Amino acid sequence: MKIHKVGASVPEKDNQPHVCKFYLDAFNFDAAEKVTWTIAGQPPTAGAGTKTGTLTTDATGAAHTDPITLSNGHYKLTWQTSLGHGAGKMKVFWVDCTNSTASPHGGPPAGGGGLARDAAITPVAGAAAVGLAAVGGAVYFRLRRRPHGRA
């Protein structure tokens, strides 16, 4: 059983533990095997509610749910099969549906270049910084002059 972002192909075999809207994908089960699943919040998201459902696999041992949505947080998926023995299996995952198009805060990502927010240095501030460097340089040279005005 795998967790996939909505938009990932159904035969995808990799688990995606950070999703927003997602579906559960069952494969490599026996034909017509019934899978009961439960999703419950985990700390720090405990108490976020529970979702449950069942799947019945097709002749190839595969099935998938319709898209599932949950509040942002940390969750545990537990599933048990009609032919399985024991307590079942589980996976933990994160739901994060924050708006990825929001303006960034803080510095740019590595190699991103540029400024993350509005320009931090305005042309006036930049000119002032250059002027201070020039004044500082002149002061440096003035302090390094030889005594009695000789060069």
mmCIF file of N, CA and C in Angstrom, residues 53-126:
data_model
loop_
_atom_site.group_PDB
_atom_site.id
_atom_site.type_symbol
_atom_site.label_atom_id
_atom_site.label_comp_id
_atom_site.label_asym_id
_atom_site.label_seq_id
_atom_site.Cartn_x
_atom_site.Cartn_y
_atom_site.Cartn_z
ATOM 1 N N GLY A 53 -11.785 3.311 5.363
ATOM 2 C CA GLY A 53 -12.364 2.829 4.115
ATOM 3 C C GLY A 53 -11.938 1.410 3.826
ATOM 4 N N THR A 54 -12.450 0.882 2.732
ATOM 5 C CA THR A 54 -12.077 -0.460 2.278
ATOM 6 C C THR A 54 -11.830 -0.432 0.787
ATOM 7 N N LEU A 55 -11.002 -1.334 0.357
ATOM 8 C CA LEU A 55 -10.708 -1.561 -1.057
ATOM 9 C C LEU A 55 -10.832 -3.048 -1.315
ATOM 10 N N THR A 56 -11.241 -3.410 -2.500
ATOM 11 C CA THR A 56 -11.184 -4.803 -2.931
ATOM 12 C C THR A 56 -10.347 -4.832 -4.197
ATOM 13 N N THR A 57 -9.286 -5.627 -4.171
ATOM 14 C CA THR A 57 -8.353 -5.638 -5.297
ATOM 15 C C THR A 57 -8.966 -6.333 -6.510
ATOM 16 N N ASP A 58 -8.459 -5.959 -7.678
ATOM 17 C CA ASP A 58 -8.927 -6.555 -8.931
ATOM 18 C C ASP A 58 -8.201 -7.873 -9.200
ATOM 19 N N ALA A 59 -8.345 -8.396 -10.385
ATOM 20 C CA ALA A 59 -7.739 -9.684 -10.744
ATOM 21 C C ALA A 59 -6.215 -9.651 -10.702
ATOM 22 N N THR A 60 -5.625 -8.440 -10.818
ATOM 23 C CA THR A 60 -4.163 -8.329 -10.765
ATOM 24 C C THR A 60 -3.652 -8.050 -9.352
ATOM 25 N N GLY A 61 -4.558 -7.938 -8.371
ATOM 26 C CA GLY A 61 -4.152 -7.662 -6.993
ATOM 27 C C GLY A 61 -3.924 -6.184 -6.723
ATOM 28 N N ALA A 62 -4.552 -5.298 -7.519
ATOM 29 C CA ALA A 62 -4.360 -3.856 -7.368
ATOM 30 C C ALA A 62 -5.692 -3.155 -7.118
ATOM 31 N N ALA A 63 -5.627 -2.009 -6.452
ATOM 32 C CA ALA A 63 -6.794 -1.151 -6.218
ATOM 33 C C ALA A 63 -6.290 0.206 -5.762
ATOM 34 N N HIS A 64 -7.119 1.232 -5.862
ATOM 35 C CA HIS A 64 -6.765 2.543 -5.328
ATOM 36 C C HIS A 64 -8.021 3.286 -4.895
ATOM 37 N N THR A 65 -7.840 4.219 -3.967
ATOM 38 C CA THR A 65 -8.953 5.004 -3.450
ATOM 39 C C THR A 65 -9.209 6.206 -4.351
ATOM 40 N N ASP A 66 -10.338 6.847 -4.115
ATOM 41 C CA ASP A 66 -10.579 8.165 -4.686
ATOM 42 C C ASP A 66 -9.671 9.140 -3.946
ATOM 43 N N PRO A 67 -9.490 10.368 -4.457
ATOM 44 C CA PRO A 67 -8.652 11.342 -3.743
ATOM 45 C C PRO A 67 -9.155 11.587 -2.322
ATOM 46 N N ILE A 68 -8.201 11.766 -1.408
ATOM 47 C CA ILE A 68 -8.475 11.990 0.016
ATOM 48 C C ILE A 68 -7.879 13.342 0.401
ATOM 49 N N THR A 69 -8.609 14.107 1.197
ATOM 50 C CA THR A 69 -8.075 15.366 1.723
ATOM 51 C C THR A 69 -8.133 15.335 3.244
ATOM 52 N N LEU A 70 -7.109 15.886 3.862
ATOM 53 C CA LEU A 70 -7.015 15.997 5.314
ATOM 54 C C LEU A 70 -6.435 17.367 5.654
ATOM 55 N N SER A 71 -6.606 17.799 6.890
ATOM 56 C CA SER A 71 -5.967 19.030 7.359
ATOM 57 C C SER A 71 -4.457 18.818 7.386
ATOM 58 N N ASN A 72 -3.707 19.904 7.301
ATOM 59 C CA ASN A 72 -2.247 19.814 7.404
ATOM 60 C C ASN A 72 -1.874 19.116 8.703
ATOM 61 N N GLY A 73 -0.883 18.240 8.643
ATOM 62 C CA GLY A 73 -0.424 17.573 9.854
ATOM 63 C C GLY A 73 0.238 16.237 9.585
ATOM 64 N N HIS A 74 0.493 15.509 10.661
ATOM 65 C CA HIS A 74 1.194 14.223 10.653
ATOM 66 C C HIS A 74 0.168 13.114 10.882
ATOM 67 N N TYR A 75 0.186 12.076 10.049
ATOM 68 C CA TYR A 75 -0.820 11.020 10.095
ATOM 69 C C TYR A 75 -0.181 9.641 9.997
ATOM 70 N N LYS A 76 -0.957 8.647 10.439
ATOM 71 C CA LYS A 76 -0.545 7.244 10.303
ATOM 72 C C LYS A 76 -1.640 6.497 9.561
ATOM 73 N N LEU A 77 -1.233 5.804 8.499
ATOM 74 C CA LEU A 77 -2.117 4.913 7.746
ATOM 75 C C LEU A 77 -1.874 3.505 8.268
ATOM 76 N N THR A 78 -2.958 2.819 8.659
ATOM 77 C CA THR A 78 -2.881 1.420 9.088
ATOM 78 C C THR A 78 -3.820 0.629 8.192
ATOM 79 N N TRP A 79 -3.379 -0.531 7.703
ATOM 80 C CA TRP A 79 -4.251 -1.366 6.894
ATOM 81 C C TRP A 79 -4.125 -2.825 7.266
ATOM 82 N N GLN A 80 -5.221 -3.523 7.068
ATOM 83 C CA GLN A 80 -5.327 -4.955 7.353
ATOM 84 C C GLN A 80 -6.024 -5.591 6.164
ATOM 85 N N THR A 81 -5.584 -6.761 5.765
ATOM 86 C CA THR A 81 -6.218 -7.450 4.638
ATOM 87 C C THR A 81 -7.049 -8.638 5.127
ATOM 88 N N SER A 82 -8.007 -9.010 4.306
ATOM 89 C CA SER A 82 -8.871 -10.136 4.660
ATOM 90 C C SER A 82 -8.100 -11.450 4.681
ATOM 91 N N LEU A 83 -6.989 -11.526 3.975
ATOM 92 C CA LEU A 83 -6.191 -12.747 3.937
ATOM 93 C C LEU A 83 -4.934 -12.649 4.795
ATOM 94 N N GLY A 84 -4.708 -11.479 5.389
ATOM 95 C CA GLY A 84 -3.501 -11.263 6.193
ATOM 96 C C GLY A 84 -3.654 -11.775 7.606
ATOM 97 N N HIS A 85 -2.539 -11.941 8.261
ATOM 98 C CA HIS A 85 -2.526 -12.387 9.649
ATOM 99 C C HIS A 85 -1.782 -11.335 10.460
ATOM 100 N N GLY A 86 -2.150 -11.170 11.697
ATOM 101 C CA GLY A 86 -1.451 -10.219 12.563
ATOM 102 C C GLY A 86 -2.169 -8.887 12.631
ATOM 103 N N ALA A 87 -1.454 -7.889 13.119
ATOM 104 C CA ALA A 87 -2.034 -6.573 13.396
ATOM 105 C C ALA A 87 -2.128 -5.677 12.173
ATOM 106 N N GLY A 88 -1.675 -6.127 11.041
ATOM 107 C CA GLY A 88 -1.680 -5.289 9.849
ATOM 108 C C GLY A 88 -0.373 -4.534 9.706
ATOM 109 N N LYS A 89 -0.357 -3.573 8.806
ATOM 110 C CA LYS A 89 0.850 -2.793 8.548
ATOM 111 C C LYS A 89 0.502 -1.325 8.623
ATOM 112 N N MET A 90 1.541 -0.480 8.686
ATOM 113 C CA MET A 90 1.293 0.950 8.795
ATOM 114 C C MET A 90 2.381 1.760 8.117
ATOM 115 N N LYS A 91 2.019 3.036 7.823
ATOM 116 C CA LYS A 91 2.941 4.030 7.270
ATOM 117 C C LYS A 91 2.597 5.356 7.923
ATOM 118 N N VAL A 92 3.590 6.203 8.142
ATOM 119 C CA VAL A 92 3.332 7.558 8.602
ATOM 120 C C VAL A 92 3.647 8.513 7.461
ATOM 121 N N PHE A 93 2.935 9.626 7.424
ATOM 122 C CA PHE A 93 3.129 10.601 6.350
ATOM 123 C C PHE A 93 2.668 11.969 6.825
ATOM 124 N N TRP A 94 3.016 12.986 6.047
ATOM 125 C CA TRP A 94 2.664 14.374 6.342
ATOM 126 C C TRP A 94 1.747 14.906 5.253
ATOM 127 N N VAL A 95 0.728 15.651 5.666
ATOM 128 C CA VAL A 95 -0.107 16.404 4.744
ATOM 129 C C VAL A 95 0.276 17.863 4.915
ATOM 130 N N ASP A 96 0.653 18.508 3.817
ATOM 131 C CA ASP A 96 1.035 19.920 3.853
ATOM 132 C C ASP A 96 0.472 20.590 2.611
ATOM 133 N N CYS A 97 -0.605 21.318 2.792
ATOM 134 C CA CYS A 97 -1.270 21.987 1.672
ATOM 135 C C CYS A 97 -1.064 23.492 1.712
ATOM 136 N N THR A 98 0.048 23.944 2.284
ATOM 137 C CA THR A 98 0.315 25.380 2.286
ATOM 138 C C THR A 98 0.477 25.848 0.865
ATOM 139 N N ASN A 99 0.136 27.080 0.618
ATOM 140 C CA ASN A 99 0.177 27.640 -0.735
ATOM 141 C C ASN A 99 1.622 27.788 -1.179
ATOM 142 N N SER A 100 2.046 26.993 -2.135
ATOM 143 C CA SER A 100 3.435 27.015 -2.596
ATOM 144 C C SER A 100 3.732 28.233 -3.451
ATOM 145 N N THR A 101 2.697 29.010 -3.844
ATOM 146 C CA THR A 101 2.950 30.194 -4.660
ATOM 147 C C THR A 101 3.059 31.448 -3.804
ATOM 148 N N ALA A 102 2.963 31.308 -2.483
ATOM 149 C CA ALA A 102 3.090 32.476 -1.604
ATOM 150 C C ALA A 102 4.505 33.021 -1.688
ATOM 151 N N SER A 103 4.648 34.307 -1.398
ATOM 152 C CA SER A 103 5.979 34.904 -1.483
ATOM 153 C C SER A 103 6.879 34.279 -0.435
ATOM 154 N N PRO A 104 8.139 34.039 -0.779
ATOM 155 C CA PRO A 104 9.058 33.407 0.162
ATOM 156 C C PRO A 104 9.426 34.357 1.286
ATOM 157 N N HIS A 105 9.823 33.806 2.401
ATOM 158 C CA HIS A 105 10.318 34.578 3.530
ATOM 159 C C HIS A 105 11.691 34.060 3.855
ATOM 160 N N GLY A 106 12.589 34.944 4.197
ATOM 161 C CA GLY A 106 13.951 34.539 4.480
ATOM 162 C C GLY A 106 14.774 34.606 3.210
ATOM 163 N N GLY A 107 15.940 34.010 3.243
ATOM 164 C CA GLY A 107 16.855 34.061 2.109
ATOM 165 C C GLY A 107 16.419 33.165 0.976
ATOM 166 N N PRO A 108 17.004 33.355 -0.198
ATOM 167 C CA PRO A 108 16.665 32.506 -1.331
ATOM 168 C C PRO A 108 17.226 31.111 -1.134
ATOM 169 N N PRO A 109 16.664 30.105 -1.809
ATOM 170 C CA PRO A 109 17.222 28.769 -1.687
ATOM 171 C C PRO A 109 18.636 28.731 -2.253
ATOM 172 N N ALA A 110 19.386 27.741 -1.858
ATOM 173 C CA ALA A 110 20.770 27.619 -2.310
ATOM 174 C C ALA A 110 20.840 27.679 -3.824
ATOM 175 N N GLY A 111 21.713 28.523 -4.322
ATOM 176 C CA GLY A 111 21.885 28.653 -5.763
ATOM 177 C C GLY A 111 20.798 29.475 -6.427
ATOM 178 N N GLY A 112 19.840 29.990 -5.636
ATOM 179 C CA GLY A 112 18.715 30.722 -6.211
ATOM 180 C C GLY A 112 19.075 32.127 -6.622
ATOM 181 N N GLY A 113 20.010 32.750 -5.913
ATOM 182 C CA GLY A 113 20.384 34.110 -6.228
ATOM 183 C C GLY A 113 19.252 35.071 -5.955
ATOM 184 N N GLY A 114 19.518 36.332 -6.046
ATOM 185 C CA GLY A 114 18.475 37.337 -5.877
ATOM 186 C C GLY A 114 18.097 37.515 -4.422
ATOM 187 N N LEU A 115 17.074 38.324 -4.207
ATOM 188 C CA LEU A 115 16.589 38.603 -2.871
ATOM 189 C C LEU A 115 15.236 37.961 -2.683
ATOM 190 N N ALA A 116 14.955 37.456 -1.505
ATOM 191 C CA ALA A 116 13.695 36.771 -1.259
ATOM 192 C C ALA A 116 12.535 37.736 -1.097
ATOM 193 N N ARG A 117 12.757 38.891 -0.563
ATOM 194 C CA ARG A 117 11.698 39.877 -0.385
ATOM 195 C C ARG A 117 11.986 41.077 -1.271
ATOM 196 N N ASP A 118 11.231 42.156 -1.069
ATOM 197 C CA ASP A 118 11.517 43.378 -1.823
ATOM 198 C C ASP A 118 12.983 43.717 -1.632
ATOM 199 N N ALA A 119 13.535 44.440 -2.583
ATOM 200 C CA ALA A 119 14.957 44.752 -2.540
ATOM 201 C C ALA A 119 15.349 45.318 -1.181
ATOM 202 N N ALA A 120 16.323 44.711 -0.553
ATOM 203 C CA ALA A 120 16.759 45.127 0.773
ATOM 204 C C ALA A 120 17.670 46.344 0.693
ATOM 205 N N ILE A 121 18.280 46.580 -0.453
ATOM 206 C CA ILE A 121 19.165 47.723 -0.623
ATOM 207 C C ILE A 121 18.596 48.569 -1.746
ATOM 208 N N THR A 122 18.206 49.770 -1.413
ATOM 209 C CA THR A 122 17.682 50.675 -2.436
ATOM 210 C C THR A 122 18.859 51.359 -3.111
ATOM 211 N N PRO A 123 18.647 51.980 -4.275
ATOM 212 C CA PRO A 123 19.761 52.691 -4.928
ATOM 213 C C PRO A 123 20.373 53.756 -4.024
ATOM 214 N N VAL A 124 19.551 54.462 -3.220
ATOM 215 C CA VAL A 124 20.087 55.488 -2.323
ATOM 216 C C VAL A 124 20.968 54.844 -1.262
ATOM 217 N N ALA A 125 20.487 53.752 -0.663
ATOM 218 C CA ALA A 125 21.277 53.068 0.354
ATOM 219 C C ALA A 125 22.554 52.514 -0.252
ATOM 220 N N GLY A 126 22.474 51.993 -1.482
ATOM 221 C CA GLY A 126 23.658 51.469 -2.157
ATOM 222 C C GLY A 126 24.676 52.556 -2.408
#
